[in-house]
XYZ file of C-alpha atoms in Angstrom:
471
model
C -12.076 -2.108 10.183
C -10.076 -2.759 7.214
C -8.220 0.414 7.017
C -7.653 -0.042 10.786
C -5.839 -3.446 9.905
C -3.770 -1.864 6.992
C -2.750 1.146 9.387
C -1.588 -1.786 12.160
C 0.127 -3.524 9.254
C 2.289 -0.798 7.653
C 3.037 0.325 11.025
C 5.194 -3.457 11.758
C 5.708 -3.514 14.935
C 3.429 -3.983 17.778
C 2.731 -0.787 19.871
C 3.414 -1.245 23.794
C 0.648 -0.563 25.438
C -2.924 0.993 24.570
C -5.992 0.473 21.732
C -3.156 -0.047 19.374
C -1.886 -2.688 21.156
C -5.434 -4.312 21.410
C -6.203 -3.854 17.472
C -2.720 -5.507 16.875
C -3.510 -8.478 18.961
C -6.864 -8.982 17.183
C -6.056 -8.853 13.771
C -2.581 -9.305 13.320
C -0.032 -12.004 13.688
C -0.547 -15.078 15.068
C -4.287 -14.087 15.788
C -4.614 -13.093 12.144
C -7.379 -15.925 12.229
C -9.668 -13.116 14.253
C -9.642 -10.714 10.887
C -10.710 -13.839 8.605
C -13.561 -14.858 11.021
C -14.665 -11.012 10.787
C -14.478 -10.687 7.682
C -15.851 -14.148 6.662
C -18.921 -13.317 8.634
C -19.504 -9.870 6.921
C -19.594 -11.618 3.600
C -21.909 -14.224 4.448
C -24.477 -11.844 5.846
C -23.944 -9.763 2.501
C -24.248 -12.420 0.758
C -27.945 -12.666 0.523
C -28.763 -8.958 0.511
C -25.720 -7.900 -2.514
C -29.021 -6.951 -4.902
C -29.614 -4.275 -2.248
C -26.283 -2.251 -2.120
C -25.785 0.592 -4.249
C -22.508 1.175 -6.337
C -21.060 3.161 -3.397
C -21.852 0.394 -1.033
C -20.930 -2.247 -2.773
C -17.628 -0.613 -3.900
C -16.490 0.054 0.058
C -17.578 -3.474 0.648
C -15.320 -5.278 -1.633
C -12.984 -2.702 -1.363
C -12.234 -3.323 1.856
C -11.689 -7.114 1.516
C -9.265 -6.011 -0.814
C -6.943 -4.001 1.453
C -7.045 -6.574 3.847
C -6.041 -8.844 0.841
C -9.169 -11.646 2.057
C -11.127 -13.281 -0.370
C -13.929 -15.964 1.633
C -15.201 -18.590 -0.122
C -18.303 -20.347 0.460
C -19.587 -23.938 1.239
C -20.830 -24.419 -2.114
C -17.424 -23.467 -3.240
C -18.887 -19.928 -4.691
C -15.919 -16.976 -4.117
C -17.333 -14.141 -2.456
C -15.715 -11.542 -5.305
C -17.000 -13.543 -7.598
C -20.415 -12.460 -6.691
C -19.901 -8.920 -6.023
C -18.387 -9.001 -9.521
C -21.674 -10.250 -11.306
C -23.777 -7.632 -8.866
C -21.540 -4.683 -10.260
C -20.967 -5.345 -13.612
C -24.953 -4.351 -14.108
C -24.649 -1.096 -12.469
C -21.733 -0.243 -13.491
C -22.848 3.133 -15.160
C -23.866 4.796 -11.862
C -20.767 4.594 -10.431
C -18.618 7.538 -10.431
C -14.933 7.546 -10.359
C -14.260 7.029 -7.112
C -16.369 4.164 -6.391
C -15.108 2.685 -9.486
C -11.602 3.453 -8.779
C -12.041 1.757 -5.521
C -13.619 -1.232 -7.188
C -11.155 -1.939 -9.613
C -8.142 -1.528 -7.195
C -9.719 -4.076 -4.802
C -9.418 -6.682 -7.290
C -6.147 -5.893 -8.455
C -4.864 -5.919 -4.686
C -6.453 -9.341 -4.178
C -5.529 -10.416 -7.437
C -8.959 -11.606 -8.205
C -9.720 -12.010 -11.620
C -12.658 -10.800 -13.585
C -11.559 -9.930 -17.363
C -15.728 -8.954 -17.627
C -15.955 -6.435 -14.769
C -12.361 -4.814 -16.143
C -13.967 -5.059 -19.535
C -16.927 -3.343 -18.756
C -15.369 -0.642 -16.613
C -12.941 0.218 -19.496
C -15.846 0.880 -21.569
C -17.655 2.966 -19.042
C -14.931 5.118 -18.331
C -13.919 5.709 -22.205
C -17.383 6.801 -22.677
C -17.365 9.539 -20.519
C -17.268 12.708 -22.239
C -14.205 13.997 -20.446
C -12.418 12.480 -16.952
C -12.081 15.560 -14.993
C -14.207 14.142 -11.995
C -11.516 11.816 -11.426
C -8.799 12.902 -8.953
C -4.931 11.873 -9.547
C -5.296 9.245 -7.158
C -8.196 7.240 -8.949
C -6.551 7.593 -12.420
C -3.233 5.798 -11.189
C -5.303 3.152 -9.599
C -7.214 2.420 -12.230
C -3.923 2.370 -14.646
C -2.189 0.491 -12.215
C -5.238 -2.059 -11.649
C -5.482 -2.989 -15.100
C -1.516 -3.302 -15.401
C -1.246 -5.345 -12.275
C -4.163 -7.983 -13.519
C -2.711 -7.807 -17.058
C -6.420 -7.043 -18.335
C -5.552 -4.776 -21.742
C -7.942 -2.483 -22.732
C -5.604 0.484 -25.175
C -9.079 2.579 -25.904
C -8.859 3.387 -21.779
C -4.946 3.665 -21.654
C -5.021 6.416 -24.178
C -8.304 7.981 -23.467
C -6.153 8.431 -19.666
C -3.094 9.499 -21.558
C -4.617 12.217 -23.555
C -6.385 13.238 -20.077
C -3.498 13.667 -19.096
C -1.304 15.667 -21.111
C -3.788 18.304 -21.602
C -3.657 19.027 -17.602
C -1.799 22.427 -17.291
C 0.330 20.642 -14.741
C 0.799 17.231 -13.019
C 1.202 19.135 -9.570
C -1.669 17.000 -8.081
C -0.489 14.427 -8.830
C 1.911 12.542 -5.820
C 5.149 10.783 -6.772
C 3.625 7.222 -5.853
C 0.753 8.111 -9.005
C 3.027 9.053 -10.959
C 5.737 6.332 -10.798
C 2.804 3.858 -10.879
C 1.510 5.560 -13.843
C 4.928 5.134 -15.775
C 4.888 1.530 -14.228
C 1.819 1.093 -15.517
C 2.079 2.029 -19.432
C 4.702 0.272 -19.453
C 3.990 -3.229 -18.025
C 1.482 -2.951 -20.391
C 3.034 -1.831 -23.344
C 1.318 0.617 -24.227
C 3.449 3.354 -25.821
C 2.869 7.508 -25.549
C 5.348 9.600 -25.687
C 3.584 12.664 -24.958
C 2.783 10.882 -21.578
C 5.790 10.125 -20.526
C 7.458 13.408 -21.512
C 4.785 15.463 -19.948
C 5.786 13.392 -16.545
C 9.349 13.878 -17.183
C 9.595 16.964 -17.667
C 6.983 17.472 -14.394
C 9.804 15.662 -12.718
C 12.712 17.353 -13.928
C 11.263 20.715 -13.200
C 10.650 20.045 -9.277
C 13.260 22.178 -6.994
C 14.404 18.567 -5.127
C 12.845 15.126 -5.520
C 12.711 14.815 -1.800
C 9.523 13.288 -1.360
C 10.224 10.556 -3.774
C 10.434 7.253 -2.319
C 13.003 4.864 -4.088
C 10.042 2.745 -4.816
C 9.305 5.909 -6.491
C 12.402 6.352 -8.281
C 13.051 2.549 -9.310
C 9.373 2.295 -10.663
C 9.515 5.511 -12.781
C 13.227 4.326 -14.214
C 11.735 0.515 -14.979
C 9.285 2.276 -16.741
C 11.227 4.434 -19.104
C 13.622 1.348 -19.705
C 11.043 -0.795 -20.447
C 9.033 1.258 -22.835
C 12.028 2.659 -24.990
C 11.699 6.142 -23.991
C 15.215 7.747 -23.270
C 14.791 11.028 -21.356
C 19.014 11.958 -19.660
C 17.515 14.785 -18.039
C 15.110 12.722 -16.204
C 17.482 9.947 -15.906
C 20.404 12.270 -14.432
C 18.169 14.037 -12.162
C 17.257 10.992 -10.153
C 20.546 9.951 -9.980
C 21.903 12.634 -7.993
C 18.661 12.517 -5.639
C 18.758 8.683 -5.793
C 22.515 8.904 -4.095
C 21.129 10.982 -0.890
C 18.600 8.046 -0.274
C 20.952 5.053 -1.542
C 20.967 3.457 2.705
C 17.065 3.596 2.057
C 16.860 1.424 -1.086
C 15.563 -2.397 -1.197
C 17.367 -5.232 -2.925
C 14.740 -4.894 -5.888
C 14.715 -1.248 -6.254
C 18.789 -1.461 -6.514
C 18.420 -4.264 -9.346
C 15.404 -2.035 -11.466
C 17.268 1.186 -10.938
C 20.415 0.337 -12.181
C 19.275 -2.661 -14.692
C 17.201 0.719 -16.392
C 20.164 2.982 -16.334
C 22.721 0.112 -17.833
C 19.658 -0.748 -20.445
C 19.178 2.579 -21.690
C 22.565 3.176 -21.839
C 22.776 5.910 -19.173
C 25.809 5.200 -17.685
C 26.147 7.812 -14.304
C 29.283 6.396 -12.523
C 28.969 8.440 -9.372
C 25.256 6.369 -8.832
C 26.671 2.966 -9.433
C 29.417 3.413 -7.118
C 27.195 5.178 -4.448
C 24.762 1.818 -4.474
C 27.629 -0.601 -4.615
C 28.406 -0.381 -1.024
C 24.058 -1.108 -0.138
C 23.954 -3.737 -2.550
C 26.868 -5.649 -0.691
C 25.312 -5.175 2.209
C 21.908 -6.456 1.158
C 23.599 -9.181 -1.514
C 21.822 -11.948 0.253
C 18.483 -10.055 -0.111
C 18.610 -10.515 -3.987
C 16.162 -13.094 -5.943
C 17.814 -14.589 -9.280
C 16.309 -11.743 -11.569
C 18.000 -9.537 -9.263
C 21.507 -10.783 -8.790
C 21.673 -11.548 -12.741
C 20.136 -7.747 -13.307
C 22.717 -5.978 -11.260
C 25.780 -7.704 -12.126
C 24.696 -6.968 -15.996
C 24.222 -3.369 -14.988
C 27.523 -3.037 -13.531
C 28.970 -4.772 -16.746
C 27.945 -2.028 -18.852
C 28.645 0.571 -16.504
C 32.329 -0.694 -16.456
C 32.033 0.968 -13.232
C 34.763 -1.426 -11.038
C 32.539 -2.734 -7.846
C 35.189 -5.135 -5.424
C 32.809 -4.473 -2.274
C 29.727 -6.042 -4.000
C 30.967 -8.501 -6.577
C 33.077 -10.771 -3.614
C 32.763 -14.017 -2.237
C 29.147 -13.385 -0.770
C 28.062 -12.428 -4.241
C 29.931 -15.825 -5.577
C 27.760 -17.812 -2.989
C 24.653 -15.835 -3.789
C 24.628 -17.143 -7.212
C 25.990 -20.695 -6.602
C 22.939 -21.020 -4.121
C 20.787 -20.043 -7.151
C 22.406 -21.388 -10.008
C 19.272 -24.063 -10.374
C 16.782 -21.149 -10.461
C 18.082 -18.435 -13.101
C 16.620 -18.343 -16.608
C 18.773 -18.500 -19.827
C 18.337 -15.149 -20.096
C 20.014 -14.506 -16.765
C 22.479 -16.730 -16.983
C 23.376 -14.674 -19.927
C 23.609 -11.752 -18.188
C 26.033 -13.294 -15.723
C 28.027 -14.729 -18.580
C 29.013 -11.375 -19.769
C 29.624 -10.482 -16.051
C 32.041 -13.107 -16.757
C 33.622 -11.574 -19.123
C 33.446 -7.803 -17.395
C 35.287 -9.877 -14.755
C 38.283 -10.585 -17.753
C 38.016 -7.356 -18.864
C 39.228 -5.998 -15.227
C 41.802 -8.470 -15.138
C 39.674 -9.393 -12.175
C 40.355 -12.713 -9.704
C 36.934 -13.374 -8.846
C 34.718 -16.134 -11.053
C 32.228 -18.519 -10.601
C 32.499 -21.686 -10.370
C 33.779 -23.117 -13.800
C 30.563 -25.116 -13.582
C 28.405 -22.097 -13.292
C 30.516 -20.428 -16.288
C 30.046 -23.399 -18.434
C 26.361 -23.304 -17.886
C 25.596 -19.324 -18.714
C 28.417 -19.850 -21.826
C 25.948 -22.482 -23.205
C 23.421 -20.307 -22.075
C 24.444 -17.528 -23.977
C 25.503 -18.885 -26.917
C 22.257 -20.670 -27.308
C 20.347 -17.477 -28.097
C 18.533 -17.650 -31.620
C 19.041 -14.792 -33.789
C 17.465 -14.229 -37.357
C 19.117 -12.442 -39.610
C 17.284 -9.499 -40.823
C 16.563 -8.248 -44.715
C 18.898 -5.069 -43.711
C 21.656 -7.536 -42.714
C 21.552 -9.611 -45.921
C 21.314 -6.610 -47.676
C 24.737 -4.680 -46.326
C 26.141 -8.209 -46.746
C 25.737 -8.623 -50.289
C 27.069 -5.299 -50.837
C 30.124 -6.297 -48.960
C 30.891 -9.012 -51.098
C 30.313 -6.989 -54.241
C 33.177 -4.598 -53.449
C 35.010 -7.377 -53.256
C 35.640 -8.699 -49.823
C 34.463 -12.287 -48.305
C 32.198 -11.726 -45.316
C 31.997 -14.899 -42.604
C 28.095 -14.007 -41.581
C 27.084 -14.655 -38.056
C 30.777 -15.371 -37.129
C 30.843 -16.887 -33.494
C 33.961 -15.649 -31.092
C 35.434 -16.949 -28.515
C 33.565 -14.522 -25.840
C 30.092 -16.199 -27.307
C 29.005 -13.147 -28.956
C 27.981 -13.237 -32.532
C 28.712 -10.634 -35.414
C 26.630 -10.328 -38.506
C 29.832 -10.359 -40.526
C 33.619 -10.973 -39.984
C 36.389 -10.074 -42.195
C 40.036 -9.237 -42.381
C 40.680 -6.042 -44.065
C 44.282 -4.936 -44.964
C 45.283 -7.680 -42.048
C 42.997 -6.103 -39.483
C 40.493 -8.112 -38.088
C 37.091 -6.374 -38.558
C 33.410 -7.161 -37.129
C 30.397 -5.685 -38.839
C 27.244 -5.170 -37.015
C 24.346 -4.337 -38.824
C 22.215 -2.153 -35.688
C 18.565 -1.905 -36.854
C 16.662 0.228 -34.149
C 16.301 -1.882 -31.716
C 20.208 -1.213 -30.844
C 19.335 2.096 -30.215
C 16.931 4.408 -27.758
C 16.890 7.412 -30.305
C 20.383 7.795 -32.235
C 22.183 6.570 -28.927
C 23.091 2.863 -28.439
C 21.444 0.739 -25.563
C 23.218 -1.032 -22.898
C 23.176 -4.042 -24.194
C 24.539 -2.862 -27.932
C 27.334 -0.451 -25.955
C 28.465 -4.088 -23.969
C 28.701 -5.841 -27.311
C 30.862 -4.015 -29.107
C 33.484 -2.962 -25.707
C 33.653 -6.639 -24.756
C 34.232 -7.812 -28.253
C 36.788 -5.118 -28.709
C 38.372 -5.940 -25.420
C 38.592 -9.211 -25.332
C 38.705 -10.527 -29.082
C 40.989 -7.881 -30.263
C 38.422 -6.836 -33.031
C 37.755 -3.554 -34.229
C 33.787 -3.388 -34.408
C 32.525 -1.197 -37.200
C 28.360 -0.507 -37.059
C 26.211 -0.006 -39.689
C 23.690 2.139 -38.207
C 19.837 1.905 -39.931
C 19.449 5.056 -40.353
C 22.166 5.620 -42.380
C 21.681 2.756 -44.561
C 18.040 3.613 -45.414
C 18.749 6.681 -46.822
C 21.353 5.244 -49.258
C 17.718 3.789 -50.542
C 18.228 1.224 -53.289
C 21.285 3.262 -54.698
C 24.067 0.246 -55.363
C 26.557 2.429 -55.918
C 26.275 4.534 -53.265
C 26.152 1.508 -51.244
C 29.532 0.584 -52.263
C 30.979 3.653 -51.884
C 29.396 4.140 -47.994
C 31.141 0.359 -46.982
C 34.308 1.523 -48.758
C 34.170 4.624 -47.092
C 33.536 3.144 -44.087
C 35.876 0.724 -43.954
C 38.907 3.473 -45.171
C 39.100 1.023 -48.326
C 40.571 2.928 -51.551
């Protein structure tokens, strides 16, 4: 019955005539009350005889109150996963992966929590001497239930990871698994690089990326974004397949897709102007997170976008203006100044653009020991260094100077500036947008290169002079 409802469901419309018809008019709509008083029933007369089922039973029971996302509670205010929870928690051990796949994901669906059973079921699975009896299918669920309940367990995340990596190939696995595998690593944090090379170079290798979804495609770029991991083949590859399916994309996939190219500093102009004519389309469609992500993206980018940033985007994020964070109001505060940079006529509202200025120049930073460090050794070759120097455009620099009547701005990148040796989005905005529109010349003091100078003063001195072209 419940797969019968989920078929009806994905299908969203309501077939003309036939069984179809029937099923639709039972469980869906506005006689959804019919599938609750169904499934209602079914619990109660489990209730009393849940010591009875077996781990396969009981996970199809509760697995199919998850799909149809229905979660009965009883008179005496007891929750009906609740108590399938504390029945399978005990048995846990004889259930093999697909019943324990199945079990997991049904919580996750219904977003029911139970930190014990996810608990326990981590430590049944890493136990197992290897995980070849679990299919593709069950290992992304499982990754993907634990990432979508926020239940952390790292022994099972890299017990899965070093599954699999030592697969020959990820052929089995479907693009859904896979982008939810990505998605799920890195929701969670949980950082391996051998993973997530192994799937992009599974992805990069495929003749055509035709039966990736954009779901697909915005989940798997999120993910690489999110965890740090900097892959251009991958990234460039889904691009150009990304542009034959841009009509198909969602509001939310546009914003993740091109928030993770701008943020790893993958800048493919041919993408951003292919999705610009969707996203104006769809403008209306996008939350806060969404409207702040993509007009960020297309700040970095410096990829000029008149059909989507016009007066519909304007009134998109006046009607929101009460709900965006400080962090997005950041975001659209060096849209703002993107906006300058084009020589552009369209702004927001000067009471908008007050708010994400304040916003943005609100931000806390701590100077770090590398910072003081290059700072002193400015100063001891003789210059006077104005640390954390605020500009007009709201940015900050870690030191500001006039050298030989130039106007100079050091920045002092430690590696969070940079995905590899290449700068992110947000350090490749800085440093344009300060250059743009301040008339500084920005001069970075990458980590790498300072560490290996070591505690050597002199050497030091003669990398800033060098740097700076001082005699």
């Amino acid at each position: 019955i419940a797969k019968i409802v989920k078929s009806i469901e994905r299908s969203g419309r309501r077939p003309s005539d036939g069984l179809g018809r029937i099923l639709h008019d039972i469980f869906i709509g506005d006689n959804s009350t019919c599938k609750e008083i169904i499934f209602k029933e079914i619990a109660v007369a489990s209730m009393h005889i849940l010591p009875e089922f077996d781990a396969r039973h009981l996970s199809n029971l509760i697995y199919a109150f998850g799909i149809v996302e229905f979660s009965p509670m009883f008179e005496d205010g007891s929750i009906f996963f609740d108590l399938v929870a504390l029945e399978a928690i005990p048995q846990l051990k004889t259930y093999n992966s697909h019943d324990i796949s199945n079990l997991l994901y049904a919580y996750a669906n219904m977003k029911a929590k139970s930190s014990q059973l996810f608990l326990e079921s981590g430590d049944v699975i890493v136990a197992q001497h290897n995980l070849d009896s679990f299919k593709p299918q069950a290992i992304s669920n499982i990754a993907w239930s634990y990432a979508t309940m926020g239940e952390s367990h790292p022994k099972l995340f890299r017990k899965v990871a070093n599954h699999i990596t030592a697969q020959h190939n990820l052929d089995p696995f479907k693009p859904q698994a896979l982008s939810n595998l990505a998605w799920s690593y890195a929701t969670m944090g949980e950082s391996h690089p051998k993973l997530f090379k192994k799937v992009a170079n599974h992805i990069t290798a495929q003749h055509n990326l035709d039966s990736f979804k954009p779901q697909d495609f915005s989940n798997t770029l999120w993910a690489y974004a999110t965890i740090g991991e900097s892959n251009p083949k991958l990234f460039k590859k889904i691009a150009d397949a990304a542009v034959t399916k841009k009509n198909e994309f969602s509001s939310q996939q546009i914003s993740n897709t091109l928030w993770a190219y701008a943020t790893n500093g993958h800048i493919d102009e041919h993408l951003y102007q292919s999705l610009a004519p969707t996203a104006a389309e769809i403008v209306d469609k996008f939350n806060n997170q969404g409207a702040s992500n993509v007009a960020w993206a297309y700040a970095v980018s410096n990829v000029p976008a008149p059909t989507l940033f016009g007066q519909n985007f304007i009134d998109c994020c006046m009607e929101k203006q009460d709900e965006f964070t400080q962090e997005q109001l950041s975001q659209l505060h060096q849209w703002s100044l993107w906006q300058q940079e084009l020589n552009s006529n369209i702004s927001l509202s000067s009471t908008l653009q007050e708010k994400c200025f304040e916003a943005f120049i609100s931000q806390v930073f701590h100077p770090s020991a590398l910072q003081d460090d290059v700072i002193s050794h400015l100063s001891s070759i003789g210059l006077q260094p104005v640390e954390e120097k605020l500009l007009q455009t709201g940015y900050r620099l870690d030191a500001f100077m006039e050298v030989n009547g130039n106007k100079i701005g050091i920045e002092v990148d430690g590696p969070f500036h940079f995905l590899g040796r290449k700068p992110t989005g947000n350090t490749i905005l800085k440093r344009r947008q300060i250059t743009n529109l301040e008339g500084i010349q920005v001069v970075s003091v990458p980590y790498w290169e300072w560490d290996k100078l070591k505690r050597d003063s002199n050497e030091k001195q003669k990398y800033l002079r060098s740097l700076l072209c001082l005699n």
